[in-house]
Amino acid sequence: MKLAGFVLLFCFGIVFHGILCFPEPRSNAILSDIERKIDDLRNDLMGEVVDKRNVIATLVDALIRLIENNAKESMRQKPIVFLNTASLDKHWYIPIDITSVNDSAIMQFRNKTEKLNQNLLSQIKQMEDFYSQKLLSESADKGTKYNKSSLQINTIIHNINRSIDSFTSHMTDYISRLQSENSAFQRVCNTFEAGNEVKNKRISCQDVKESGVYTIYPDFKPSGLQVYCEVDREKAWLIIQRRKDGTVDFDRTWNEYKAGFGDVRGEFWLGNEYIHHLTKDKPRQLRIDMETFEKTRKYAMYNEFSVTSEAQKYRLNIDGFSGDVIDHLKYHQGQMFSTYDSDNDSNRGCCACSYHAGWWFNGCHNVNINGKYYYKHESVPSHHGVYWEGFTGSTESLKTVESKIH
């Protein structure tokens, strides 16, 4: 800009030199008026150039402040993404968020520079008109010199305009690339944050401090699975089955037992597919708590419990028994799951059809805690009902059963 100002003064000096060479006495008054008008035009012209320079400086300052402020924020809140600004003739790297520089701001800058360009060209046109009226009538020689000076001034101003337009285009392109980088950065951040969100979500009942209904997000059910977690004996258990009032029918199809049914707040079966996924990688502890209508309570515990896949008919695996009932569930060890529409037991008949339940029937059962629910004063057919041999009589049914894993 200093060079441009120097060239402008030099060009105007050429004009002044030509004017001062007029020999006519009457030229003195004209020259004084011309000098004053030239000074005014020159000041106006230089003012426009300075204004343009200030516009550029303002944009650069705004970008620098944006870089400084958002660099701090980026380092505080997000993983740092480093952008190369070598296109600005400096090989340095900055973490930046450029979202606040939008298309509207760029358009305003372009409109401003375009207006300044028009003002500069208007100033030149005024100079041309002025000299055409005041000088060309005096001397063709001075008109030639003026035209040469005017051409040089025109060239200088157009060079200034081209430089500013180039800078504007450069900055627009640079900001556009930064916005593109920022969009990619935001996608990475969103993925990172989403990963963290999933990572921080509960995937089991393990860290639960109070009993109640929770939604867990295991890898096999990323959309979430509602479960009932029970804190008992300083352990958090996940309930997979509950019987307590006979409000839910357990005589269900294969697909219903696969997907689960009932309400985790009341009577329900979690679902064979979920039980399989919860136990496939590592056998879980299984505890079955039972109570009679006479309020006698007992339990069975297995240190290892797992269920195979549907392709293997959800076969039962248990081991490591302890408890205060007789281990009659061992009779069902290794058995496939059966329902009335998918008979996989070792009996010639259909155990699930006879005992109105889905279960790991053998031929048929010593334990059937999914059996038909009978109330206290109802007559229970032999070995029917919610049954655990040895704890209930052959014509008795349990009041409550709760199966849970840890």
PDB file of C-alpha atoms in Angstrom, residues 89-375:
ATOM      1  CA  ASP A  89       2.606 -18.483   3.004  1.00  0.00           C
ATOM      2  CA  LYS A  90       3.204 -19.658   6.572  1.00  0.00           C
ATOM      3  CA  HIS A  91       3.935 -23.245   7.528  1.00  0.00           C
ATOM      4  CA  TRP A  92       2.178 -23.468  10.830  1.00  0.00           C
ATOM      5  CA  TYR A  93      -0.678 -25.495  12.252  1.00  0.00           C
ATOM      6  CA  ILE A  94      -3.723 -24.506  14.287  1.00  0.00           C
ATOM      7  CA  PRO A  95      -6.718 -26.245  15.881  1.00  0.00           C
ATOM      8  CA  ILE A  96      -9.759 -24.249  14.713  1.00  0.00           C
ATOM      9  CA  ASP A  97     -13.542 -24.155  14.562  1.00  0.00           C
ATOM     10  CA  ILE A  98     -14.595 -21.947  11.626  1.00  0.00           C
ATOM     11  CA  THR A  99     -18.378 -22.416  11.906  1.00  0.00           C
ATOM     12  CA  SER A 100     -18.991 -18.776  12.836  1.00  0.00           C
ATOM     13  CA  VAL A 101     -17.585 -17.586   9.469  1.00  0.00           C
ATOM     14  CA  ASN A 102     -20.589 -18.090   7.200  1.00  0.00           C
ATOM     15  CA  ASP A 103     -21.522 -17.403   3.604  1.00  0.00           C
ATOM     16  CA  SER A 104     -23.339 -14.204   4.603  1.00  0.00           C
ATOM     17  CA  ALA A 105     -20.183 -12.720   6.123  1.00  0.00           C
ATOM     18  CA  ILE A 106     -18.171 -13.562   3.012  1.00  0.00           C
ATOM     19  CA  MET A 107     -20.850 -12.034   0.776  1.00  0.00           C
ATOM     20  CA  GLN A 108     -20.842  -8.841   2.845  1.00  0.00           C
ATOM     21  CA  PHE A 109     -17.077  -8.564   2.437  1.00  0.00           C
ATOM     22  CA  ARG A 110     -17.364  -9.090  -1.320  1.00  0.00           C
ATOM     23  CA  ASN A 111     -20.110  -6.473  -1.586  1.00  0.00           C
ATOM     24  CA  LYS A 112     -18.008  -4.008   0.403  1.00  0.00           C
ATOM     25  CA  THR A 113     -14.938  -4.457  -1.791  1.00  0.00           C
ATOM     26  CA  GLU A 114     -17.053  -4.228  -4.933  1.00  0.00           C
ATOM     27  CA  LYS A 115     -18.510  -0.952  -3.723  1.00  0.00           C
ATOM     28  CA  LEU A 116     -15.032   0.388  -3.008  1.00  0.00           C
ATOM     29  CA  ASN A 117     -13.898  -0.650  -6.484  1.00  0.00           C
ATOM     30  CA  GLN A 118     -16.766   1.271  -8.008  1.00  0.00           C
ATOM     31  CA  ASN A 119     -15.894   4.325  -5.907  1.00  0.00           C
ATOM     32  CA  LEU A 120     -12.288   4.254  -7.104  1.00  0.00           C
ATOM     33  CA  LEU A 121     -13.352   3.988 -10.728  1.00  0.00           C
ATOM     34  CA  SER A 122     -15.790   6.839 -10.176  1.00  0.00           C
ATOM     35  CA  GLN A 123     -12.955   8.999  -8.806  1.00  0.00           C
ATOM     36  CA  ILE A 124     -10.905   8.323 -11.932  1.00  0.00           C
ATOM     37  CA  LYS A 125     -13.863   9.236 -14.127  1.00  0.00           C
ATOM     38  CA  GLN A 126     -14.232  12.541 -12.244  1.00  0.00           C
ATOM     39  CA  MET A 127     -10.530  13.267 -12.755  1.00  0.00           C
ATOM     40  CA  GLU A 128     -10.853  12.523 -16.466  1.00  0.00           C
ATOM     41  CA  ASP A 129     -13.874  14.826 -16.799  1.00  0.00           C
ATOM     42  CA  PHE A 130     -12.159  17.587 -14.834  1.00  0.00           C
ATOM     43  CA  TYR A 131      -8.971  17.526 -16.849  1.00  0.00           C
ATOM     44  CA  SER A 132     -10.913  17.270 -20.098  1.00  0.00           C
ATOM     45  CA  GLN A 133     -12.710  20.513 -19.257  1.00  0.00           C
ATOM     46  CA  LYS A 134      -9.811  22.479 -17.729  1.00  0.00           C
ATOM     47  CA  LEU A 135      -6.663  21.273 -19.435  1.00  0.00           C
ATOM     48  CA  LEU A 136      -7.284  19.845 -22.845  1.00  0.00           C
ATOM     49  CA  SER A 137      -8.627  23.197 -24.066  1.00  0.00           C
ATOM     50  CA  GLU A 138      -5.372  24.863 -22.957  1.00  0.00           C
ATOM     51  CA  SER A 139      -2.761  22.672 -24.514  1.00  0.00           C
ATOM     52  CA  ALA A 140      -2.765  19.517 -26.580  1.00  0.00           C
ATOM     53  CA  ASP A 141       0.744  18.790 -25.259  1.00  0.00           C
ATOM     54  CA  LYS A 142      -0.451  18.920 -21.662  1.00  0.00           C
ATOM     55  CA  GLY A 143      -3.484  16.838 -22.623  1.00  0.00           C
ATOM     56  CA  THR A 144      -1.124  14.148 -23.904  1.00  0.00           C
ATOM     57  CA  LYS A 145       0.895  14.273 -20.692  1.00  0.00           C
ATOM     58  CA  TYR A 146      -2.292  14.117 -18.662  1.00  0.00           C
ATOM     59  CA  ASN A 147      -3.585  11.139 -20.590  1.00  0.00           C
ATOM     60  CA  LYS A 148      -0.299   9.336 -19.903  1.00  0.00           C
ATOM     61  CA  SER A 149      -0.492  10.190 -16.186  1.00  0.00           C
ATOM     62  CA  SER A 150      -4.164   9.232 -16.053  1.00  0.00           C
ATOM     63  CA  LEU A 151      -3.380   5.882 -17.688  1.00  0.00           C
ATOM     64  CA  GLN A 152      -0.668   5.210 -15.099  1.00  0.00           C
ATOM     65  CA  ILE A 153      -3.072   6.057 -12.265  1.00  0.00           C
ATOM     66  CA  ASN A 154      -5.708   3.827 -13.833  1.00  0.00           C
ATOM     67  CA  THR A 155      -3.218   0.975 -14.031  1.00  0.00           C
ATOM     68  CA  ILE A 156      -2.195   1.419 -10.398  1.00  0.00           C
ATOM     69  CA  ILE A 157      -5.778   1.457  -9.147  1.00  0.00           C
ATOM     70  CA  HIS A 158      -6.780  -1.549 -11.251  1.00  0.00           C
ATOM     71  CA  ASN A 159      -3.754  -3.419  -9.906  1.00  0.00           C
ATOM     72  CA  ILE A 160      -4.894  -2.554  -6.388  1.00  0.00           C
ATOM     73  CA  ASN A 161      -8.374  -3.815  -7.211  1.00  0.00           C
ATOM     74  CA  ARG A 162      -7.062  -7.040  -8.727  1.00  0.00           C
ATOM     75  CA  SER A 163      -4.912  -7.622  -5.661  1.00  0.00           C
ATOM     76  CA  ILE A 164      -7.889  -7.064  -3.353  1.00  0.00           C
ATOM     77  CA  ASP A 165     -10.133  -9.281  -5.486  1.00  0.00           C
ATOM     78  CA  SER A 166      -7.434 -11.962  -5.484  1.00  0.00           C
ATOM     79  CA  PHE A 167      -7.131 -11.676  -1.722  1.00  0.00           C
ATOM     80  CA  THR A 168     -10.922 -11.855  -1.326  1.00  0.00           C
ATOM     81  CA  SER A 169     -11.088 -14.920  -3.571  1.00  0.00           C
ATOM     82  CA  HIS A 170      -8.183 -16.500  -1.708  1.00  0.00           C
ATOM     83  CA  MET A 171      -9.757 -15.909   1.678  1.00  0.00           C
ATOM     84  CA  THR A 172     -13.150 -17.140   0.471  1.00  0.00           C
ATOM     85  CA  ASP A 173     -11.560 -20.340  -0.807  1.00  0.00           C
ATOM     86  CA  TYR A 174      -9.540 -20.725   2.379  1.00  0.00           C
ATOM     87  CA  ILE A 175     -12.601 -20.243   4.587  1.00  0.00           C
ATOM     88  CA  SER A 176     -14.571 -22.668   2.409  1.00  0.00           C
ATOM     89  CA  ARG A 177     -11.864 -25.301   2.890  1.00  0.00           C
ATOM     90  CA  LEU A 178     -11.802 -24.634   6.608  1.00  0.00           C
ATOM     91  CA  GLN A 179     -15.573 -25.060   6.721  1.00  0.00           C
ATOM     92  CA  SER A 180     -15.223 -28.349   4.859  1.00  0.00           C
ATOM     93  CA  GLU A 181     -12.525 -29.469   7.296  1.00  0.00           C
ATOM     94  CA  ASN A 182     -14.728 -28.400  10.178  1.00  0.00           C
ATOM     95  CA  SER A 183     -17.675 -30.397   8.833  1.00  0.00           C
ATOM     96  CA  ALA A 184     -15.471 -33.481   8.653  1.00  0.00           C
ATOM     97  CA  PHE A 185     -14.172 -32.667  12.132  1.00  0.00           C
ATOM     98  CA  GLN A 186     -17.725 -32.366  13.462  1.00  0.00           C
ATOM     99  CA  ARG A 187     -18.591 -35.759  11.986  1.00  0.00           C
ATOM    100  CA  VAL A 188     -15.559 -37.269  13.711  1.00  0.00           C
ATOM    101  CA  CYS A 189     -16.521 -35.535  16.973  1.00  0.00           C
ATOM    102  CA  ASN A 190     -20.107 -36.718  16.688  1.00  0.00           C
ATOM    103  CA  THR A 191     -18.907 -40.266  16.109  1.00  0.00           C
ATOM    104  CA  PHE A 192     -16.451 -39.922  18.989  1.00  0.00           C
ATOM    105  CA  GLU A 193     -19.130 -38.478  21.294  1.00  0.00           C
ATOM    106  CA  ALA A 194     -21.652 -41.090  20.217  1.00  0.00           C
ATOM    107  CA  GLY A 195     -19.052 -43.756  20.941  1.00  0.00           C
ATOM    108  CA  ASN A 196     -18.451 -42.248  24.351  1.00  0.00           C
ATOM    109  CA  GLU A 197     -22.172 -42.036  24.963  1.00  0.00           C
ATOM    110  CA  VAL A 198     -22.613 -45.718  24.156  1.00  0.00           C
ATOM    111  CA  LYS A 199     -19.491 -46.487  26.116  1.00  0.00           C
ATOM    112  CA  ASN A 200     -20.890 -44.734  29.168  1.00  0.00           C
ATOM    113  CA  LYS A 201     -24.277 -46.422  28.923  1.00  0.00           C
ATOM    114  CA  ARG A 202     -25.051 -49.298  31.268  1.00  0.00           C
ATOM    115  CA  ILE A 203     -24.536 -52.672  29.600  1.00  0.00           C
ATOM    116  CA  SER A 204     -25.600 -54.857  32.545  1.00  0.00           C
ATOM    117  CA  CYS A 205     -26.880 -54.707  36.115  1.00  0.00           C
ATOM    118  CA  GLN A 206     -23.319 -54.893  37.426  1.00  0.00           C
ATOM    119  CA  ASP A 207     -23.024 -51.314  38.741  1.00  0.00           C
ATOM    120  CA  VAL A 208     -26.622 -50.941  39.965  1.00  0.00           C
ATOM    121  CA  LYS A 209     -26.949 -49.822  43.592  1.00  0.00           C
ATOM    122  CA  GLU A 210     -30.727 -50.084  44.024  1.00  0.00           C
ATOM    123  CA  SER A 211     -33.253 -52.641  42.812  1.00  0.00           C
ATOM    124  CA  GLY A 212     -35.535 -51.513  40.011  1.00  0.00           C
ATOM    125  CA  VAL A 213     -36.199 -51.323  36.276  1.00  0.00           C
ATOM    126  CA  TYR A 214     -33.254 -50.254  34.105  1.00  0.00           C
ATOM    127  CA  THR A 215     -32.450 -50.062  30.414  1.00  0.00           C
ATOM    128  CA  ILE A 216     -29.186 -51.732  29.466  1.00  0.00           C
ATOM    129  CA  TYR A 217     -27.339 -51.441  26.140  1.00  0.00           C
ATOM    130  CA  PRO A 218     -25.461 -54.687  25.509  1.00  0.00           C
ATOM    131  CA  ASP A 219     -23.764 -55.202  22.143  1.00  0.00           C
ATOM    132  CA  PHE A 220     -26.500 -57.596  20.995  1.00  0.00           C
ATOM    133  CA  LYS A 221     -29.212 -54.998  21.742  1.00  0.00           C
ATOM    134  CA  PRO A 222     -27.740 -51.511  21.052  1.00  0.00           C
ATOM    135  CA  SER A 223     -31.213 -49.959  20.984  1.00  0.00           C
ATOM    136  CA  GLY A 224     -31.634 -50.912  24.631  1.00  0.00           C
ATOM    137  CA  LEU A 225     -33.189 -53.749  26.626  1.00  0.00           C
ATOM    138  CA  GLN A 226     -35.439 -53.107  29.623  1.00  0.00           C
ATOM    139  CA  VAL A 227     -34.594 -55.369  32.552  1.00  0.00           C
ATOM    140  CA  TYR A 228     -35.211 -55.636  36.269  1.00  0.00           C
ATOM    141  CA  CYS A 229     -32.057 -55.434  38.360  1.00  0.00           C
ATOM    142  CA  GLU A 230     -32.187 -56.696  41.919  1.00  0.00           C
ATOM    143  CA  VAL A 231     -29.562 -55.899  44.533  1.00  0.00           C
ATOM    144  CA  ASP A 232     -29.361 -58.818  46.957  1.00  0.00           C
ATOM    145  CA  ARG A 233     -26.582 -59.993  49.238  1.00  0.00           C
ATOM    146  CA  GLU A 234     -24.282 -57.272  47.908  1.00  0.00           C
ATOM    147  CA  LYS A 235     -24.754 -58.530  44.349  1.00  0.00           C
ATOM    148  CA  ALA A 236     -26.664 -57.010  41.473  1.00  0.00           C
ATOM    149  CA  TRP A 237     -28.730 -59.687  39.765  1.00  0.00           C
ATOM    150  CA  LEU A 238     -30.553 -59.537  36.438  1.00  0.00           C
ATOM    151  CA  ILE A 239     -33.993 -61.150  36.653  1.00  0.00           C
ATOM    152  CA  ILE A 240     -34.784 -63.489  33.732  1.00  0.00           C
ATOM    153  CA  GLN A 241     -38.064 -64.984  34.996  1.00  0.00           C
ATOM    154  CA  ARG A 242     -40.715 -64.236  37.608  1.00  0.00           C
ATOM    155  CA  ARG A 243     -43.961 -65.863  38.729  1.00  0.00           C
ATOM    156  CA  LYS A 244     -46.029 -64.286  41.500  1.00  0.00           C
ATOM    157  CA  ASP A 245     -49.747 -63.882  40.785  1.00  0.00           C
ATOM    158  CA  GLY A 246     -50.797 -65.811  37.681  1.00  0.00           C
ATOM    159  CA  THR A 247     -51.547 -62.675  35.632  1.00  0.00           C
ATOM    160  CA  VAL A 248     -49.361 -63.807  32.702  1.00  0.00           C
ATOM    161  CA  ASP A 249     -49.983 -66.997  30.716  1.00  0.00           C
ATOM    162  CA  PHE A 250     -46.757 -69.005  30.258  1.00  0.00           C
ATOM    163  CA  ASP A 251     -48.265 -71.443  27.757  1.00  0.00           C
ATOM    164  CA  ARG A 252     -46.660 -69.668  24.780  1.00  0.00           C
ATOM    165  CA  THR A 253     -45.237 -70.310  21.316  1.00  0.00           C
ATOM    166  CA  TRP A 254     -41.595 -70.824  20.418  1.00  0.00           C
ATOM    167  CA  ASN A 255     -41.259 -67.289  19.041  1.00  0.00           C
ATOM    168  CA  GLU A 256     -42.838 -65.775  22.143  1.00  0.00           C
ATOM    169  CA  TYR A 257     -40.383 -67.580  24.395  1.00  0.00           C
ATOM    170  CA  LYS A 258     -37.587 -66.531  22.062  1.00  0.00           C
ATOM    171  CA  ALA A 259     -38.474 -62.827  22.187  1.00  0.00           C
ATOM    172  CA  GLY A 260     -39.769 -62.732  25.755  1.00  0.00           C
ATOM    173  CA  PHE A 261     -43.140 -61.695  27.155  1.00  0.00           C
ATOM    174  CA  GLY A 262     -44.788 -60.127  30.193  1.00  0.00           C
ATOM    175  CA  ASP A 263     -43.748 -57.088  32.217  1.00  0.00           C
ATOM    176  CA  VAL A 264     -40.385 -56.946  34.021  1.00  0.00           C
ATOM    177  CA  ARG A 265     -42.198 -55.274  36.945  1.00  0.00           C
ATOM    178  CA  GLY A 266     -44.464 -58.287  37.303  1.00  0.00           C
ATOM    179  CA  GLU A 267     -44.584 -61.727  35.739  1.00  0.00           C
ATOM    180  CA  PHE A 268     -42.392 -62.232  32.672  1.00  0.00           C
ATOM    181  CA  TRP A 269     -39.916 -64.324  30.708  1.00  0.00           C
ATOM    182  CA  LEU A 270     -36.927 -62.282  29.497  1.00  0.00           C
ATOM    183  CA  GLY A 271     -36.542 -64.191  26.231  1.00  0.00           C
ATOM    184  CA  ASN A 272     -34.421 -67.183  25.229  1.00  0.00           C
ATOM    185  CA  GLU A 273     -32.466 -65.156  22.682  1.00  0.00           C
ATOM    186  CA  TYR A 274     -31.469 -62.573  25.292  1.00  0.00           C
ATOM    187  CA  ILE A 275     -30.671 -65.238  27.870  1.00  0.00           C
ATOM    188  CA  HIS A 276     -28.446 -66.913  25.292  1.00  0.00           C
ATOM    189  CA  HIS A 277     -26.535 -63.712  24.518  1.00  0.00           C
ATOM    190  CA  LEU A 278     -26.181 -62.846  28.200  1.00  0.00           C
ATOM    191  CA  THR A 279     -24.595 -66.235  28.957  1.00  0.00           C
ATOM    192  CA  LYS A 280     -22.816 -67.259  25.737  1.00  0.00           C
ATOM    193  CA  ASP A 281     -19.446 -65.603  26.367  1.00  0.00           C
ATOM    194  CA  LYS A 282     -19.166 -66.545  30.010  1.00  0.00           C
ATOM    195  CA  PRO A 283     -21.419 -68.798  32.126  1.00  0.00           C
ATOM    196  CA  ARG A 284     -23.303 -66.840  34.773  1.00  0.00           C
ATOM    197  CA  GLN A 285     -24.417 -67.653  38.263  1.00  0.00           C
ATOM    198  CA  LEU A 286     -28.068 -68.674  38.400  1.00  0.00           C
ATOM    199  CA  ARG A 287     -30.171 -68.313  41.534  1.00  0.00           C
ATOM    200  CA  ILE A 288     -33.781 -69.475  41.767  1.00  0.00           C
ATOM    201  CA  ASP A 289     -35.722 -68.197  44.783  1.00  0.00           C
ATOM    202  CA  MET A 290     -39.012 -69.940  45.593  1.00  0.00           C
ATOM    203  CA  GLU A 291     -41.824 -69.482  48.108  1.00  0.00           C
ATOM    204  CA  THR A 292     -44.926 -71.549  48.951  1.00  0.00           C
ATOM    205  CA  PHE A 293     -48.332 -70.216  49.891  1.00  0.00           C
ATOM    206  CA  GLU A 294     -47.359 -71.105  53.480  1.00  0.00           C
ATOM    207  CA  LYS A 295     -44.476 -68.610  53.131  1.00  0.00           C
ATOM    208  CA  THR A 296     -41.749 -71.240  53.182  1.00  0.00           C
ATOM    209  CA  ARG A 297     -38.771 -69.995  51.214  1.00  0.00           C
ATOM    210  CA  LYS A 298     -35.959 -71.933  49.613  1.00  0.00           C
ATOM    211  CA  TYR A 299     -33.462 -71.442  46.807  1.00  0.00           C
ATOM    212  CA  ALA A 300     -31.258 -73.237  44.297  1.00  0.00           C
ATOM    213  CA  MET A 301     -27.925 -71.823  43.149  1.00  0.00           C
ATOM    214  CA  TYR A 302     -25.751 -72.824  40.171  1.00  0.00           C
ATOM    215  CA  ASN A 303     -22.285 -71.372  39.715  1.00  0.00           C
ATOM    216  CA  GLU A 304     -22.445 -71.993  35.964  1.00  0.00           C
ATOM    217  CA  PHE A 305     -25.476 -71.372  33.807  1.00  0.00           C
ATOM    218  CA  SER A 306     -25.719 -70.832  30.050  1.00  0.00           C
ATOM    219  CA  VAL A 307     -28.097 -71.349  27.153  1.00  0.00           C
ATOM    220  CA  THR A 308     -26.999 -72.220  23.615  1.00  0.00           C
ATOM    221  CA  SER A 309     -28.230 -70.562  20.414  1.00  0.00           C
ATOM    222  CA  GLU A 310     -31.562 -71.037  18.679  1.00  0.00           C
ATOM    223  CA  ALA A 311     -29.849 -73.243  16.099  1.00  0.00           C
ATOM    224  CA  GLN A 312     -29.103 -75.611  18.984  1.00  0.00           C
ATOM    225  CA  LYS A 313     -32.624 -75.198  20.387  1.00  0.00           C
ATOM    226  CA  TYR A 314     -31.503 -73.102  23.380  1.00  0.00           C
ATOM    227  CA  ARG A 315     -30.003 -76.112  25.149  1.00  0.00           C
ATOM    228  CA  LEU A 316     -29.602 -75.788  28.951  1.00  0.00           C
ATOM    229  CA  ASN A 317     -26.202 -76.014  30.680  1.00  0.00           C
ATOM    230  CA  ILE A 318     -25.910 -75.897  34.489  1.00  0.00           C
ATOM    231  CA  ASP A 319     -23.234 -76.903  36.992  1.00  0.00           C
ATOM    232  CA  GLY A 320     -21.995 -76.180  40.525  1.00  0.00           C
ATOM    233  CA  PHE A 321     -25.175 -76.613  42.568  1.00  0.00           C
ATOM    234  CA  SER A 322     -25.771 -75.262  46.079  1.00  0.00           C
ATOM    235  CA  GLY A 323     -28.938 -74.410  47.987  1.00  0.00           C
ATOM    236  CA  ASP A 324     -31.510 -75.757  50.433  1.00  0.00           C
ATOM    237  CA  VAL A 325     -33.630 -77.716  47.963  1.00  0.00           C
ATOM    238  CA  ILE A 326     -32.808 -80.991  46.262  1.00  0.00           C
ATOM    239  CA  ASP A 327     -31.055 -80.452  42.921  1.00  0.00           C
ATOM    240  CA  HIS A 328     -33.777 -81.761  40.680  1.00  0.00           C
ATOM    241  CA  LEU A 329     -32.934 -79.330  37.876  1.00  0.00           C
ATOM    242  CA  LYS A 330     -29.956 -81.574  37.015  1.00  0.00           C
ATOM    243  CA  TYR A 331     -32.511 -83.904  35.415  1.00  0.00           C
ATOM    244  CA  HIS A 332     -32.920 -81.227  32.753  1.00  0.00           C
ATOM    245  CA  GLN A 333     -29.187 -80.656  32.152  1.00  0.00           C
ATOM    246  CA  GLY A 334     -28.358 -80.621  28.427  1.00  0.00           C
ATOM    247  CA  GLN A 335     -32.000 -80.621  27.327  1.00  0.00           C
ATOM    248  CA  MET A 336     -33.341 -78.540  24.449  1.00  0.00           C
ATOM    249  CA  PHE A 337     -36.115 -76.024  25.019  1.00  0.00           C
ATOM    250  CA  SER A 338     -39.624 -77.073  24.043  1.00  0.00           C
ATOM    251  CA  THR A 339     -42.948 -75.329  23.450  1.00  0.00           C
ATOM    252  CA  TYR A 340     -46.275 -76.733  22.275  1.00  0.00           C
ATOM    253  CA  ASP A 341     -45.423 -75.721  18.678  1.00  0.00           C
ATOM    254  CA  SER A 342     -41.785 -76.885  18.852  1.00  0.00           C
ATOM    255  CA  ASP A 343     -41.448 -80.219  20.643  1.00  0.00           C
ATOM    256  CA  ASN A 344     -37.789 -81.026  21.356  1.00  0.00           C
ATOM    257  CA  ASP A 345     -38.075 -83.211  24.494  1.00  0.00           C
ATOM    258  CA  SER A 346     -37.000 -86.874  24.830  1.00  0.00           C
ATOM    259  CA  ASN A 347     -40.560 -88.038  25.406  1.00  0.00           C
ATOM    260  CA  ARG A 348     -42.613 -89.656  22.655  1.00  0.00           C
ATOM    261  CA  GLY A 349     -45.388 -87.268  23.463  1.00  0.00           C
ATOM    262  CA  CYS A 350     -45.370 -83.479  23.817  1.00  0.00           C
ATOM    263  CA  CYS A 351     -44.426 -82.474  27.358  1.00  0.00           C
ATOM    264  CA  ALA A 352     -45.031 -78.786  26.661  1.00  0.00           C
ATOM    265  CA  CYS A 353     -48.536 -79.624  25.457  1.00  0.00           C
ATOM    266  CA  SER A 354     -49.299 -81.724  28.543  1.00  0.00           C
ATOM    267  CA  TYR A 355     -47.899 -79.315  31.128  1.00  0.00           C
ATOM    268  CA  HIS A 356     -48.855 -76.035  29.446  1.00  0.00           C
ATOM    269  CA  ALA A 357     -45.424 -74.414  29.522  1.00  0.00           C
ATOM    270  CA  GLY A 358     -42.245 -73.766  27.610  1.00  0.00           C
ATOM    271  CA  TRP A 359     -39.359 -75.504  29.364  1.00  0.00           C
ATOM    272  CA  TRP A 360     -36.268 -77.703  29.103  1.00  0.00           C
ATOM    273  CA  PHE A 361     -38.343 -80.856  29.303  1.00  0.00           C
ATOM    274  CA  ASN A 362     -36.666 -84.223  29.458  1.00  0.00           C
ATOM    275  CA  GLY A 363     -39.264 -86.930  29.682  1.00  0.00           C
ATOM    276  CA  CYS A 364     -41.069 -84.963  31.104  1.00  0.00           C
ATOM    277  CA  HIS A 365     -39.855 -83.050  34.222  1.00  0.00           C
ATOM    278  CA  ASN A 366     -38.765 -82.867  37.842  1.00  0.00           C
ATOM    279  CA  VAL A 367     -38.825 -79.088  37.726  1.00  0.00           C
ATOM    280  CA  ASN A 368     -41.273 -76.884  35.797  1.00  0.00           C
ATOM    281  CA  ILE A 369     -41.311 -73.361  37.179  1.00  0.00           C
ATOM    282  CA  ASN A 370     -43.007 -72.110  33.992  1.00  0.00           C
ATOM    283  CA  GLY A 371     -46.028 -74.355  34.571  1.00  0.00           C
ATOM    284  CA  LYS A 372     -49.623 -73.202  34.831  1.00  0.00           C
ATOM    285  CA  TYR A 373     -50.225 -70.972  37.845  1.00  0.00           C
ATOM    286  CA  TYR A 374     -52.623 -72.314  40.487  1.00  0.00           C
ATOM    287  CA  TYR A 375     -53.921 -70.347  43.452  1.00  0.00           C
TER     288      TYR A 375
END
